[in-house]
Coordinates of C-alpha atoms in Angstrom, one line a residue:
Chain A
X1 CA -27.9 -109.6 -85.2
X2 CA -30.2 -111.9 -83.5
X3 CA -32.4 -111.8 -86.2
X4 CA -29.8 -112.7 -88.8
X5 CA -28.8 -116.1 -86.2
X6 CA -32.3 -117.0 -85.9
X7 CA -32.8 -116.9 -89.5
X8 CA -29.8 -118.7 -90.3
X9 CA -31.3 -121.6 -87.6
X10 CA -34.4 -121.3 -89.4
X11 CA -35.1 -119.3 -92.7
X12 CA -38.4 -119.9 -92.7
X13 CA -38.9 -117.8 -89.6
X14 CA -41.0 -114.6 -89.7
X15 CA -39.6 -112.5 -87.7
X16 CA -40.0 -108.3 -87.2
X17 CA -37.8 -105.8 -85.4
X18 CA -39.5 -103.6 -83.0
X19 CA -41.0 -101.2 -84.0
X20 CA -41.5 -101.9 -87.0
X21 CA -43.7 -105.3 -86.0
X22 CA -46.0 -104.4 -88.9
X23 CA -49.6 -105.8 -87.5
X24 CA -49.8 -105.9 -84.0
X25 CA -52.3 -108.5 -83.9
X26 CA -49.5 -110.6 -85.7
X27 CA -47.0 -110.7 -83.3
X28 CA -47.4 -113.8 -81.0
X29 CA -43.4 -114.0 -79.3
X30 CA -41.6 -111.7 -78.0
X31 CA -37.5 -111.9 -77.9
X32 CA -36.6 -109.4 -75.6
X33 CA -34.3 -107.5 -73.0
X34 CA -35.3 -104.3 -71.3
X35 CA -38.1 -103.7 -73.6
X36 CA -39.8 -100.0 -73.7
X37 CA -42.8 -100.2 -71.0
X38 CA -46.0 -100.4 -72.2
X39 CA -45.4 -101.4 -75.6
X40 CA -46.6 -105.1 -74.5
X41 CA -50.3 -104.6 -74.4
X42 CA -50.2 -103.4 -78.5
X43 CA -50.0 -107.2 -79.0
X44 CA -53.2 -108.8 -78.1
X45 CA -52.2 -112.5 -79.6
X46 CA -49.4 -112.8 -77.3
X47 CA -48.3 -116.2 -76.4
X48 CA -44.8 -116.2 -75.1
X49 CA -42.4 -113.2 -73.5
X50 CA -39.3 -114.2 -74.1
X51 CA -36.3 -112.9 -72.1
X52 CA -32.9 -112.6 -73.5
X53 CA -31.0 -113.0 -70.1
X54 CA -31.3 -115.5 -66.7
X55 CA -33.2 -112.7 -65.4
X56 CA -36.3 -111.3 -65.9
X57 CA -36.3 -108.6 -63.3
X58 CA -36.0 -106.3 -66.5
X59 CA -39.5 -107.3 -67.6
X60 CA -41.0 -107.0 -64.0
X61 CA -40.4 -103.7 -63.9
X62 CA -43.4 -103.1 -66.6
X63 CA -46.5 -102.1 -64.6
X64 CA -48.6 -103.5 -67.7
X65 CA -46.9 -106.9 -68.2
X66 CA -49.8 -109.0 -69.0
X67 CA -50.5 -111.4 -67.0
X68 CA -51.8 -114.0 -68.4
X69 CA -49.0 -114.6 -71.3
X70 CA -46.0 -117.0 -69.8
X71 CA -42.6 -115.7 -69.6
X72 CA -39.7 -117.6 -70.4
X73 CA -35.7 -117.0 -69.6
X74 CA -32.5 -118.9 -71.0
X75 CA -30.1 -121.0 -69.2
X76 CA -26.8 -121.0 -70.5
X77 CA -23.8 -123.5 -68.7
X78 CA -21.4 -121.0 -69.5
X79 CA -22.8 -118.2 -67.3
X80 CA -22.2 -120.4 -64.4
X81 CA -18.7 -121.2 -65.3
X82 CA -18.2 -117.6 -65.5
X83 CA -20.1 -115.9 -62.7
X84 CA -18.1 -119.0 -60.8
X85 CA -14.7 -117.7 -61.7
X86 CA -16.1 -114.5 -60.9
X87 CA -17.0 -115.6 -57.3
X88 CA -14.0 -117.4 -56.8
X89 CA -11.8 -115.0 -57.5
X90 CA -13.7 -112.6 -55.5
X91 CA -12.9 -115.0 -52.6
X92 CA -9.4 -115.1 -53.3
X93 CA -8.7 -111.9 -54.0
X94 CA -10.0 -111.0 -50.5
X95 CA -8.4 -114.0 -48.7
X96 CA -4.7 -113.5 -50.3
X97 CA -5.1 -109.4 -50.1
X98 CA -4.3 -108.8 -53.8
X99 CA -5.3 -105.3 -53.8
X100 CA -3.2 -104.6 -50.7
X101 CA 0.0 -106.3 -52.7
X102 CA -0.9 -103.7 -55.4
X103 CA -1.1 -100.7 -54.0
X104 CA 2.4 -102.3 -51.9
X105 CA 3.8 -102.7 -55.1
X106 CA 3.3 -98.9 -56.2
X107 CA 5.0 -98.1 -53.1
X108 CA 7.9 -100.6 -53.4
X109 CA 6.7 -102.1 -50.2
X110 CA 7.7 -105.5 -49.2
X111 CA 5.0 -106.8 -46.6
X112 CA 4.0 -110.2 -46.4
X113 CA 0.4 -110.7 -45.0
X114 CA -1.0 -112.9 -42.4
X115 CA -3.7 -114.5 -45.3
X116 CA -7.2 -116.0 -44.5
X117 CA -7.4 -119.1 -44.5
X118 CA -10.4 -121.1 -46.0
X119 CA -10.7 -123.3 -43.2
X120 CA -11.1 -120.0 -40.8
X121 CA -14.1 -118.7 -42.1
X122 CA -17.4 -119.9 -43.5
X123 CA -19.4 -118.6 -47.1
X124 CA -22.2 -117.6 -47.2
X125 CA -23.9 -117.7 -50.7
X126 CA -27.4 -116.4 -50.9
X127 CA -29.7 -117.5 -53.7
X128 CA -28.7 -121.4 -54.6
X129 CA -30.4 -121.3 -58.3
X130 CA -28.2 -122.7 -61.1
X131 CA -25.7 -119.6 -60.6
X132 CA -25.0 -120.0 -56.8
X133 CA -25.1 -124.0 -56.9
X134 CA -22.5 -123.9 -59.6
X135 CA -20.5 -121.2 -57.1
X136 CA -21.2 -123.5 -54.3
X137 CA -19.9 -126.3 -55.2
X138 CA -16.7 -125.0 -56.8
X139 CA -15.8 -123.3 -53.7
X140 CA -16.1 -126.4 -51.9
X141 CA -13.8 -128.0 -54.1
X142 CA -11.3 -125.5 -52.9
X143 CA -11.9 -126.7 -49.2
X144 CA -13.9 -123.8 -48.3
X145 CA -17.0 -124.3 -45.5
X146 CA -19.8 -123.5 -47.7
X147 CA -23.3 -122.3 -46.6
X148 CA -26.5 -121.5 -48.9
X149 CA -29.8 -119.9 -48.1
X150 CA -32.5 -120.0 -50.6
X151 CA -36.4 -119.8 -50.3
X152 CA -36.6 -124.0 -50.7
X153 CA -34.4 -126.5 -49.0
X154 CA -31.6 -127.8 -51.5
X155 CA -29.2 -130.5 -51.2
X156 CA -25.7 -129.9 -52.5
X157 CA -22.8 -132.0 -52.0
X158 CA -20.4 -130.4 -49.2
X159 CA -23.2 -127.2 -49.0
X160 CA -24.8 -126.6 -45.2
X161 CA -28.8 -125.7 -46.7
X162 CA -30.7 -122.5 -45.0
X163 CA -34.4 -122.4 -45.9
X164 CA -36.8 -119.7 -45.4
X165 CA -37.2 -116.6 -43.2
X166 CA -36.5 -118.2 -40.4
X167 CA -32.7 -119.6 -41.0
X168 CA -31.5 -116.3 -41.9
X169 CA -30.1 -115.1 -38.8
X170 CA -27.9 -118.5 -38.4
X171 CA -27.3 -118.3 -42.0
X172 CA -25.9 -115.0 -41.8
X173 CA -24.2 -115.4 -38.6
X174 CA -21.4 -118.2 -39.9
X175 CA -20.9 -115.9 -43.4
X176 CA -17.6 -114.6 -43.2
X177 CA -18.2 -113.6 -46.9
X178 CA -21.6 -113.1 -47.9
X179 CA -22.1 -113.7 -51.9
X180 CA -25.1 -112.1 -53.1
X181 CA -26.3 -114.3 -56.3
X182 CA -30.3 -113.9 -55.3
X183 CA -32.9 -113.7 -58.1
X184 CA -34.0 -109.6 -58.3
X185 CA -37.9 -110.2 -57.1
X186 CA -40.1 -107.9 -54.9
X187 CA -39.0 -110.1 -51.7
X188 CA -35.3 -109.8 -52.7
X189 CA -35.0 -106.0 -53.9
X190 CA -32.8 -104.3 -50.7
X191 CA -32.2 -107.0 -48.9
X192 CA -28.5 -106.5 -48.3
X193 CA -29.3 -103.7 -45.8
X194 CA -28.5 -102.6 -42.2
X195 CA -30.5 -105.4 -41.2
X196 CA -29.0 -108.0 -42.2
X197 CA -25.1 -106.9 -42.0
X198 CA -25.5 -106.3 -38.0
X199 CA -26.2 -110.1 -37.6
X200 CA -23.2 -111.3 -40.2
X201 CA -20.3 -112.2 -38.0
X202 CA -17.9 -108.7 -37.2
X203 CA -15.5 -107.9 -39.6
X204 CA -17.4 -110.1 -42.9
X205 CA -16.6 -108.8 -46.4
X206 CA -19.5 -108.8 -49.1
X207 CA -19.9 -109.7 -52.4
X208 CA -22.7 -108.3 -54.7
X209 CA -22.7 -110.1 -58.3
X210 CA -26.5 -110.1 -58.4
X211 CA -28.5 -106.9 -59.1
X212 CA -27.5 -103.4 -58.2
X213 CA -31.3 -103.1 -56.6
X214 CA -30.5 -105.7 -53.8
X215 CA -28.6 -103.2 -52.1
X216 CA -29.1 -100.7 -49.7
X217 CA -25.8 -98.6 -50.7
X218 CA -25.8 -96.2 -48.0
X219 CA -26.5 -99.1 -45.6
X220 CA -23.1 -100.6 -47.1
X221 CA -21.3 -97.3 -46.6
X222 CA -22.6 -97.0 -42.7
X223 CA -21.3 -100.8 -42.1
X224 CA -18.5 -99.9 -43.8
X225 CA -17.8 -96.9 -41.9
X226 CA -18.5 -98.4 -38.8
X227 CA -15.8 -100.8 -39.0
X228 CA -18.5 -104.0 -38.6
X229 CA -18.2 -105.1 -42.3
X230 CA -14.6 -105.2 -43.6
X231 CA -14.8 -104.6 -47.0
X232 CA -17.1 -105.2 -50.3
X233 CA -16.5 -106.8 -53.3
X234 CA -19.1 -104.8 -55.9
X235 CA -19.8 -106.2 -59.5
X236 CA -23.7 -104.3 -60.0
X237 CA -25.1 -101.0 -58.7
X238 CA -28.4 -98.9 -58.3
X239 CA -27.1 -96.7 -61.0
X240 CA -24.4 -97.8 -64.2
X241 CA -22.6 -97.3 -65.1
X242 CA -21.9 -96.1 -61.6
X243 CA -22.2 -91.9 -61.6
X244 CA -18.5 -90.4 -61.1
X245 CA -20.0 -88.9 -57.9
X246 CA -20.7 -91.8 -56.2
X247 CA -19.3 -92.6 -52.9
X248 CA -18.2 -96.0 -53.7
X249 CA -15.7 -95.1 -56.2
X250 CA -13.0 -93.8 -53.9
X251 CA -13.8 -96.0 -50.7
X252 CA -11.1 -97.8 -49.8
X253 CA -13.1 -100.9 -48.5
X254 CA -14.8 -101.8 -51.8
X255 CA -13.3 -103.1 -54.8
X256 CA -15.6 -102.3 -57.8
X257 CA -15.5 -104.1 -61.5
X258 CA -18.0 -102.6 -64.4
X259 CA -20.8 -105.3 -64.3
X260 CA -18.2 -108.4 -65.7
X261 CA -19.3 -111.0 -63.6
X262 CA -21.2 -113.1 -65.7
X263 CA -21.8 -112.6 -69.4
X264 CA -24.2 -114.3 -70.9
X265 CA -23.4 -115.2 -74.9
X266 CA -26.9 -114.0 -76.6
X267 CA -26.3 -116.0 -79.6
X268 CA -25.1 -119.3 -78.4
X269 CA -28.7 -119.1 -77.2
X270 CA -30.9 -118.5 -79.9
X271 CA -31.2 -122.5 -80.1
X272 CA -33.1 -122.4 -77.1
X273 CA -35.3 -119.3 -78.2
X274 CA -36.0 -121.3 -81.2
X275 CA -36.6 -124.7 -79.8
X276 CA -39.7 -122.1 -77.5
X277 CA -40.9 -120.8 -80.5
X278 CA -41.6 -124.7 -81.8
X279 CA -43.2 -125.3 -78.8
X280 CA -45.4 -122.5 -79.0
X281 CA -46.8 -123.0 -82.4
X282 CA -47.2 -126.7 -81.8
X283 CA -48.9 -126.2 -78.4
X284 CA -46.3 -128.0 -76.4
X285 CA -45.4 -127.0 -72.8
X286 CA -42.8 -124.1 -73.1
X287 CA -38.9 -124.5 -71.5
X288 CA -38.1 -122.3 -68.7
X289 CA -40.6 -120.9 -68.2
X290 CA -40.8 -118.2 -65.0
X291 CA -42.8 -118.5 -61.8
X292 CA -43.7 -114.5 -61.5
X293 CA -44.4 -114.8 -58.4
X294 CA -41.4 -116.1 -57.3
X295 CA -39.4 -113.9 -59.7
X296 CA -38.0 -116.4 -61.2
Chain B
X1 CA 9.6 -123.0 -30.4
X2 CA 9.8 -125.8 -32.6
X3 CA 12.0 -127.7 -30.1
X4 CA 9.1 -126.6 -27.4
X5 CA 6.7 -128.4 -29.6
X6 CA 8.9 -131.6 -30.2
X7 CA 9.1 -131.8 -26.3
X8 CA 5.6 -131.4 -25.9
X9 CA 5.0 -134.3 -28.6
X10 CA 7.8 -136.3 -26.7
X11 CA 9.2 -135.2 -23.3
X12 CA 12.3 -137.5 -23.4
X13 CA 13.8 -136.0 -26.5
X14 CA 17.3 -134.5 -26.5
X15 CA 17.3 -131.5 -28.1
X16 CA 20.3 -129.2 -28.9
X17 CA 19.4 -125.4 -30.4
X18 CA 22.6 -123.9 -32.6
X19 CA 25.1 -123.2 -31.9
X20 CA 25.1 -124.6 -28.3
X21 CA 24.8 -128.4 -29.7
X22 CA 27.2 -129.5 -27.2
X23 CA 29.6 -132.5 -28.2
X24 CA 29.5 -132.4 -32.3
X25 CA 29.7 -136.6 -31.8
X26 CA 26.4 -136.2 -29.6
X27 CA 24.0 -135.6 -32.5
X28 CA 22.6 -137.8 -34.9
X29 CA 19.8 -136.0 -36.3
X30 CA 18.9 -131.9 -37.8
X31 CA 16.4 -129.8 -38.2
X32 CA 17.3 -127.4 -40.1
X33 CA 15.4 -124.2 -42.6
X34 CA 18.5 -122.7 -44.4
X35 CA 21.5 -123.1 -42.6
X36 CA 25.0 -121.6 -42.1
X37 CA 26.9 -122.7 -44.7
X38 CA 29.8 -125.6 -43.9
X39 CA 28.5 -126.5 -40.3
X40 CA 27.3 -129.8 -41.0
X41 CA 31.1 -131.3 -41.7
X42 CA 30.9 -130.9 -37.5
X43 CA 29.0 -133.9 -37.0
X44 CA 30.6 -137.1 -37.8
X45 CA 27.6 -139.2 -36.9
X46 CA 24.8 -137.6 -38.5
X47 CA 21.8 -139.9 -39.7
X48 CA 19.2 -137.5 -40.9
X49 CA 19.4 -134.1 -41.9
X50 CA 15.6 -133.1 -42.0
X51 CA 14.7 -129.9 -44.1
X52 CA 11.8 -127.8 -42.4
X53 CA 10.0 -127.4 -45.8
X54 CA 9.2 -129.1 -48.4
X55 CA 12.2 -127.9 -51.0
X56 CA 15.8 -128.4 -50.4
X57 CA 17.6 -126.0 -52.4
X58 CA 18.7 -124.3 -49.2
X59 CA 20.5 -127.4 -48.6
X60 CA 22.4 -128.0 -52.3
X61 CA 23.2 -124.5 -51.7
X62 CA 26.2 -126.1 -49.3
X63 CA 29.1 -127.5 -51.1
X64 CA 30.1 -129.3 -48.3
X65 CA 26.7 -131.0 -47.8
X66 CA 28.0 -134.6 -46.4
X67 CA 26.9 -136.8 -49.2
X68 CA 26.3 -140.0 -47.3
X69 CA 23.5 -138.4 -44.7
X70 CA 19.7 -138.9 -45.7
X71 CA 18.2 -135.6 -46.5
X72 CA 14.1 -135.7 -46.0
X73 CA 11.8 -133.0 -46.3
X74 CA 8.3 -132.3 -45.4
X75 CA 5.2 -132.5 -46.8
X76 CA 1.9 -131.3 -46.2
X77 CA -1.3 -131.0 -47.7
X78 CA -2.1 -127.4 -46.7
X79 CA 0.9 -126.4 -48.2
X80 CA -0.7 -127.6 -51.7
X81 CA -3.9 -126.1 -51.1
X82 CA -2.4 -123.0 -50.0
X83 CA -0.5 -122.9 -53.3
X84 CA -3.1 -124.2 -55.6
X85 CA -5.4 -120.7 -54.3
X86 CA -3.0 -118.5 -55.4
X87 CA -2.5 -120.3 -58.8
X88 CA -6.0 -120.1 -59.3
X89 CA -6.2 -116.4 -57.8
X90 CA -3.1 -115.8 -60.3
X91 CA -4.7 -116.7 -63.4
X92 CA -8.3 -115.6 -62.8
X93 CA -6.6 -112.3 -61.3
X94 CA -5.1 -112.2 -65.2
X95 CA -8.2 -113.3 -67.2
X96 CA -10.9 -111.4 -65.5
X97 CA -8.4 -108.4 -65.4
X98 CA -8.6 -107.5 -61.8
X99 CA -5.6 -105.1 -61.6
X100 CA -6.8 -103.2 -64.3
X101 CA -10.1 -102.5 -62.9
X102 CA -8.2 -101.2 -59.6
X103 CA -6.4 -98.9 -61.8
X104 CA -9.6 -98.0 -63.4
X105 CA -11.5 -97.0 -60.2
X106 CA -8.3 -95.8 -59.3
X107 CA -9.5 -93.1 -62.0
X108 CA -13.3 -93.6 -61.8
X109 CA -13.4 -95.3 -65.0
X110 CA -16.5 -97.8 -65.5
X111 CA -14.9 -99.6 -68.8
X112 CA -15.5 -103.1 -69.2
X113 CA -13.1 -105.1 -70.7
X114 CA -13.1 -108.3 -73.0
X115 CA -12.2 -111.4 -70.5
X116 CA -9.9 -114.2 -71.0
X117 CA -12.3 -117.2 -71.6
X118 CA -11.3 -120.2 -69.9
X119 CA -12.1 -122.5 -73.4
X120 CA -9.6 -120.2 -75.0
X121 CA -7.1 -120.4 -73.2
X122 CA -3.7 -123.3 -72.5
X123 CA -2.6 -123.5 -69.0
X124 CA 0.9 -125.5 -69.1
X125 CA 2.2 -125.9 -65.5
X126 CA 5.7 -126.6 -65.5
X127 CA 6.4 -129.5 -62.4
X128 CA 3.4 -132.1 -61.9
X129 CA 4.9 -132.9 -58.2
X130 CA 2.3 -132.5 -55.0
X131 CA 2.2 -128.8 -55.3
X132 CA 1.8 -128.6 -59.5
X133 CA -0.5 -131.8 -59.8
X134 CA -2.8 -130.1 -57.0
X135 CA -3.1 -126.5 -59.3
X136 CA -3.2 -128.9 -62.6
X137 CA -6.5 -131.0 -60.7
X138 CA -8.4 -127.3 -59.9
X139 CA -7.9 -125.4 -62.3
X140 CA -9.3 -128.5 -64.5
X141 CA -12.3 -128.3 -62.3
X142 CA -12.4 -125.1 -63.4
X143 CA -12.7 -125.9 -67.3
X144 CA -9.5 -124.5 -67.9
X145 CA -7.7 -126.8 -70.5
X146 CA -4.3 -127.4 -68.7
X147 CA -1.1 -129.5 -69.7
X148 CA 1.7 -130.0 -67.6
X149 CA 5.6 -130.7 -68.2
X150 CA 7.5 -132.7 -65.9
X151 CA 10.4 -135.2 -65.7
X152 CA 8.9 -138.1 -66.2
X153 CA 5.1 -138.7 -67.8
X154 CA 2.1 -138.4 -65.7
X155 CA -1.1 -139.6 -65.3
X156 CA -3.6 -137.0 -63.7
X157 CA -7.2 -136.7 -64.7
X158 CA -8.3 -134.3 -67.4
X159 CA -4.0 -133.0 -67.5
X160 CA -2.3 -133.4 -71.0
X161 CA 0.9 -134.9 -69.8
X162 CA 4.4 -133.8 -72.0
X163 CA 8.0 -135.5 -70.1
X164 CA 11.3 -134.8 -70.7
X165 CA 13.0 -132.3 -72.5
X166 CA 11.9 -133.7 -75.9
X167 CA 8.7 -132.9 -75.1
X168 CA 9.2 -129.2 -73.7
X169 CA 9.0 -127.1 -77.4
X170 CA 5.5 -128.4 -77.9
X171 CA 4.2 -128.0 -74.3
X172 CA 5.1 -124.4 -74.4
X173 CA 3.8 -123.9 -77.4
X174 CA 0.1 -124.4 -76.1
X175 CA 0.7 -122.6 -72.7
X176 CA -0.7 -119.3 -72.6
X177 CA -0.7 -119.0 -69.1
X178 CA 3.0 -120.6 -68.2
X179 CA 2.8 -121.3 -64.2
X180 CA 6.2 -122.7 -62.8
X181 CA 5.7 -125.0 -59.6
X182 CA 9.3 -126.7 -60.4
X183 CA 11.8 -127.4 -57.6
X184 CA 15.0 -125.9 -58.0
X185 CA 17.7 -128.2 -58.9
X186 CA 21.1 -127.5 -60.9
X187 CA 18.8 -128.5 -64.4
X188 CA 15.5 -126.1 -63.1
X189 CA 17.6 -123.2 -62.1
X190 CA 17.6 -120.4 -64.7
X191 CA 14.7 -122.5 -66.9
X192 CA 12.8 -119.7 -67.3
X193 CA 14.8 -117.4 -69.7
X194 CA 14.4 -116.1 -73.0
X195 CA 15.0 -119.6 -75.4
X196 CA 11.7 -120.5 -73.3
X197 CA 9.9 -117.5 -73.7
X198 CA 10.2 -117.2 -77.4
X199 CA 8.2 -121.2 -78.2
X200 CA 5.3 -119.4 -75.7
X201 CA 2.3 -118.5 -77.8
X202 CA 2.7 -114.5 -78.2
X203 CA 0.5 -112.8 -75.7
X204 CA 1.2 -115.6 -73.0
X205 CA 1.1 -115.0 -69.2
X206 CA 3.8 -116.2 -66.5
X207 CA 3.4 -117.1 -63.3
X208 CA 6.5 -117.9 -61.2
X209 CA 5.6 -119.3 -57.6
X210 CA 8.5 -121.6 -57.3
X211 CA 12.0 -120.2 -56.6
X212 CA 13.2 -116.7 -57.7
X213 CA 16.1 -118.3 -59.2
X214 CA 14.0 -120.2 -61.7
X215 CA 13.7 -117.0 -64.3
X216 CA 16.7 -114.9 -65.8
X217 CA 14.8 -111.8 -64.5
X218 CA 16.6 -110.2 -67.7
X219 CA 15.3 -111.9 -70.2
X220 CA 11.3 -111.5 -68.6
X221 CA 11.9 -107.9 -68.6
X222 CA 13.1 -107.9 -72.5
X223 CA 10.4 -110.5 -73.4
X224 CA 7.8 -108.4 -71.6
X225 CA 9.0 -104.9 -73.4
X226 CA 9.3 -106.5 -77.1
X227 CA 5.4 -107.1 -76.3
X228 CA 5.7 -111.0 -76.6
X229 CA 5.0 -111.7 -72.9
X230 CA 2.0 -109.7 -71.8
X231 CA 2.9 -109.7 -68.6
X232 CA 3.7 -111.8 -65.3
X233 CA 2.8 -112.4 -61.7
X234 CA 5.4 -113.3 -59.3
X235 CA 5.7 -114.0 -56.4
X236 CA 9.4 -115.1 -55.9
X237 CA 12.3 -113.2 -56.6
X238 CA 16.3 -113.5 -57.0
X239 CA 16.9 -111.6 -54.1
X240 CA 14.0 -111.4 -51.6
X241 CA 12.6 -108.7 -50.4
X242 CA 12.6 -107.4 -53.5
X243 CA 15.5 -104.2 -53.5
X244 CA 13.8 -101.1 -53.9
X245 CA 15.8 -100.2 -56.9
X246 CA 14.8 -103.3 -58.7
X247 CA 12.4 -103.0 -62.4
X248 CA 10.0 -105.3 -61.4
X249 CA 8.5 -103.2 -58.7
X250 CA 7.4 -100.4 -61.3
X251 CA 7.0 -102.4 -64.8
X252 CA 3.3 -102.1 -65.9
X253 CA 3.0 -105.7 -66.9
X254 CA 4.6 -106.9 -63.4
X255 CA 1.9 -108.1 -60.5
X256 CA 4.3 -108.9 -57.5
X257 CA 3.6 -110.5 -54.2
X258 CA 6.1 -110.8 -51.5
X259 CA 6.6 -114.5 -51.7
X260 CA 3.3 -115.6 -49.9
X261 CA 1.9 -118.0 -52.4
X262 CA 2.5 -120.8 -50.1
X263 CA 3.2 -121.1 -46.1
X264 CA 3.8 -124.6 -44.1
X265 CA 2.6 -124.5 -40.9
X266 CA 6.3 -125.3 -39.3
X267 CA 4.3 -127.0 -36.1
X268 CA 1.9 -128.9 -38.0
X269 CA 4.7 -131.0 -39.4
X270 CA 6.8 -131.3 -36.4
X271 CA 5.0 -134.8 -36.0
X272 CA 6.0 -136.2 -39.1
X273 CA 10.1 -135.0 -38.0
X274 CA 9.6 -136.6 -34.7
X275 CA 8.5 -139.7 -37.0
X276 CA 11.4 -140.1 -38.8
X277 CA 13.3 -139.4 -35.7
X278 CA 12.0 -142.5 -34.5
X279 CA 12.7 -144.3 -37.6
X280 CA 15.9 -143.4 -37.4
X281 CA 16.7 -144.1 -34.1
X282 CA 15.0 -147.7 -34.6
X283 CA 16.8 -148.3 -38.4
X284 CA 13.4 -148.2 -39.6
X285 CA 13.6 -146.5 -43.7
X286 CA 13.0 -142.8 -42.8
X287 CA 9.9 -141.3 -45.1
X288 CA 10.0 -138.8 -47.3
X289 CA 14.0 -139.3 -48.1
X290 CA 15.0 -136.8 -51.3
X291 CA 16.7 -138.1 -54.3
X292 CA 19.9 -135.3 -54.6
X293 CA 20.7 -136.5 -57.8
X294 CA 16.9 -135.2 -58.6
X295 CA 16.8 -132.4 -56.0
X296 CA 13.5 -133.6 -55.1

């Protein structure tokens, strides 16, 4: 499928579908997502990784990554857009108690509720990259008090900046709703844990639209249970699709949706894989390219 | 408790609480939130008759409304922001199928679904006053592609403008998500029936957050079941609360809310009636006067 856009972009492109890659020592980009581990090494020529996704947590998890060949990601404008609406309405639905009025309405239950009201209660959004600016900002626009935390200091029209280690705690203590939209990286895997819900403000509500891996579920559940965090709003998990077992399906403080956040539109991005390629061969610098020590 | 904050604002007022006005000659101006029907024919030297919110139906509602008394209403910016969230929760609560994916962990389903994209899509808002051009400015923000229809043409940024009934067919015709922000006047009431239903694109959405007596509640229920609506939120109804016996409160395609889409915040605007108190008393032009012939 990929193959057939890319050749249409460019026919002259050679181009092989693992595994049949014919000579290994051919092969010099790589145009993948969740590859098989290992299977990079075979390919001794290798001058570019490229991931299909924003992410690249999928290629991290490859013990024998090699290190010296750069990785690249893609950026698409529409993912924002829709891990935005996501967010949003994450927000709302929380604020204005839509899945109270449902399970009213299969009751026949008339009972207006006393809402939230954005100027009551401060965001939180952790991670301020292109997903959680774009998030940002669009909840400001609705008049909500938006904070972010990120490793480096950003500046965001209407958006109160947190930087570092050391503004966590007064991050987290004005986030009435704490929106996970963090990069997956070695720092960042489990960091929505018992830790960190104790110092959000009592009674905050989570949203996870990030990675499954950045939380602690049974953390979640104990906060939960505890009656400190108020609900969660869960879009990724350790395991999916989540195992019919699992404790989250029936709680009745989390709201769970199958990994719909964002989607990301693999061939409206082919362009940019492409436009990499070019650079390769002609020795220019490569676009978006990864920081792997930063994860991102 | 409102005449408790009018005192507080201004200890001198006279203040009278129906039904112990004292001398029916004696009062110049009311407050009033839907009234007892005939009353006002008592007062022979009314000046003012100030409505609590921002509509007036529950004023034309009285046939023996005294036509030569002011009516003024309120308005207030909350109130628009207030509404403008649940607009945008409606229609993201529709496109990223929220309701579905209770139902589905309702059942421990993980199924993701095809969204609504926001590029595919026509929001029409019927009504561009405060209230519709505030949903018609976000949801823009939003890169949804919205119209609106009102009375006379208007100019709001990035909001395809259709006025007047010769423009109506071909505003609906675009709307797949029809959101009615109209106020009810003798020409509004009843709008939303069946001849309006049919010019929608097939598949379209409604959202009613106006009045209850905008929609022929029929005529949704047999657009719905022929499959040409594909389904509705509302949040106001005909007869409010909702009676237990009525089909909305079951029907599958049906999200109901019990009329919360909007609140004023009766204190906040007590300043602006003690204003046009003032005007009053002083012959100043009172603000905010309604045009009955309009209804708005």
């Amino acid at each position: 499928m990929f193959a057939d856009e890319l050749k249409r972009l460019d026919p002259d492109l050679d181009i092989r579908l693992w595994p049949h890659f014919g000579k290994a020592d051919e092969i010099e980009f790589v145009l993948t997502w969740n590859h098989p581990l290992g299977e990079f090494n075979k390919f001794k020529k290798l001058k570019c990784i490229a991931s299909l996704g924003a992410g690249i947590d999928h290629l991290l998890r490859d013990p024998d990554l090699p290190e010296a060949v750069p990785i690249t990601r893609v950026i698409q404008s529409s993912m924002a857009q829709f891990m935005s609406e996501y967010v949003i309405l994450g927000v709302l639905h929380y604020c204005r108690q839509f899945a109270m009025y449902k399970d009213d309405q299969a009751v026949k239950r008339w009972q207006p509720r006393q809402p939230i009201l954005a100027r009551d209660i401060g965001i939180g959004i952790m991670g301020l990259g292109q997903l959680g600016a774009d998030a940002a900002c669009k909840l400001v626009q609705l008049d909500f008090n938006v904070a972010g935390w990120s490793r480096t200091p950003k500046t965001i029209g209407g958006v109160e900046s947190y930087a570092g280690d050391e503004a966590l705690d007064d991050f987290l203590s004005r986030s009435d709703i704490l929106i996970c939209l963090l990069p997956l990286t070695p720092d960042t895997r489990g960091i929505l844990n018992a830790g960190i819900f104790e110092k959000l403000p009592a009674g905050a509500y989570l949203i996870n639209v990030a990675r499954g891996a950045h939380l602690v579920e049974k953390d979640l559940l104990a906060a939960l249970d505890a009656g400190h965090l108020s609900g969660a709003c869960l879009d990724v998990f350790q395991t999916e699709p989540l195992p019919e077992d699992h404790p989250f399906w029936n709680h009745p403080k989390i709201f769970i949706t199958p990994h719909i956040s964002s989607i990301t539109d693999p061939m409206a991005v082919m362009p940019q894989i492409l436009e990499n390629y070019r650079r390769m061969k002609s020795g220019k610098p490569l676009r978006h390219v990864v920081d792997i020590n930063r994860g991102y």
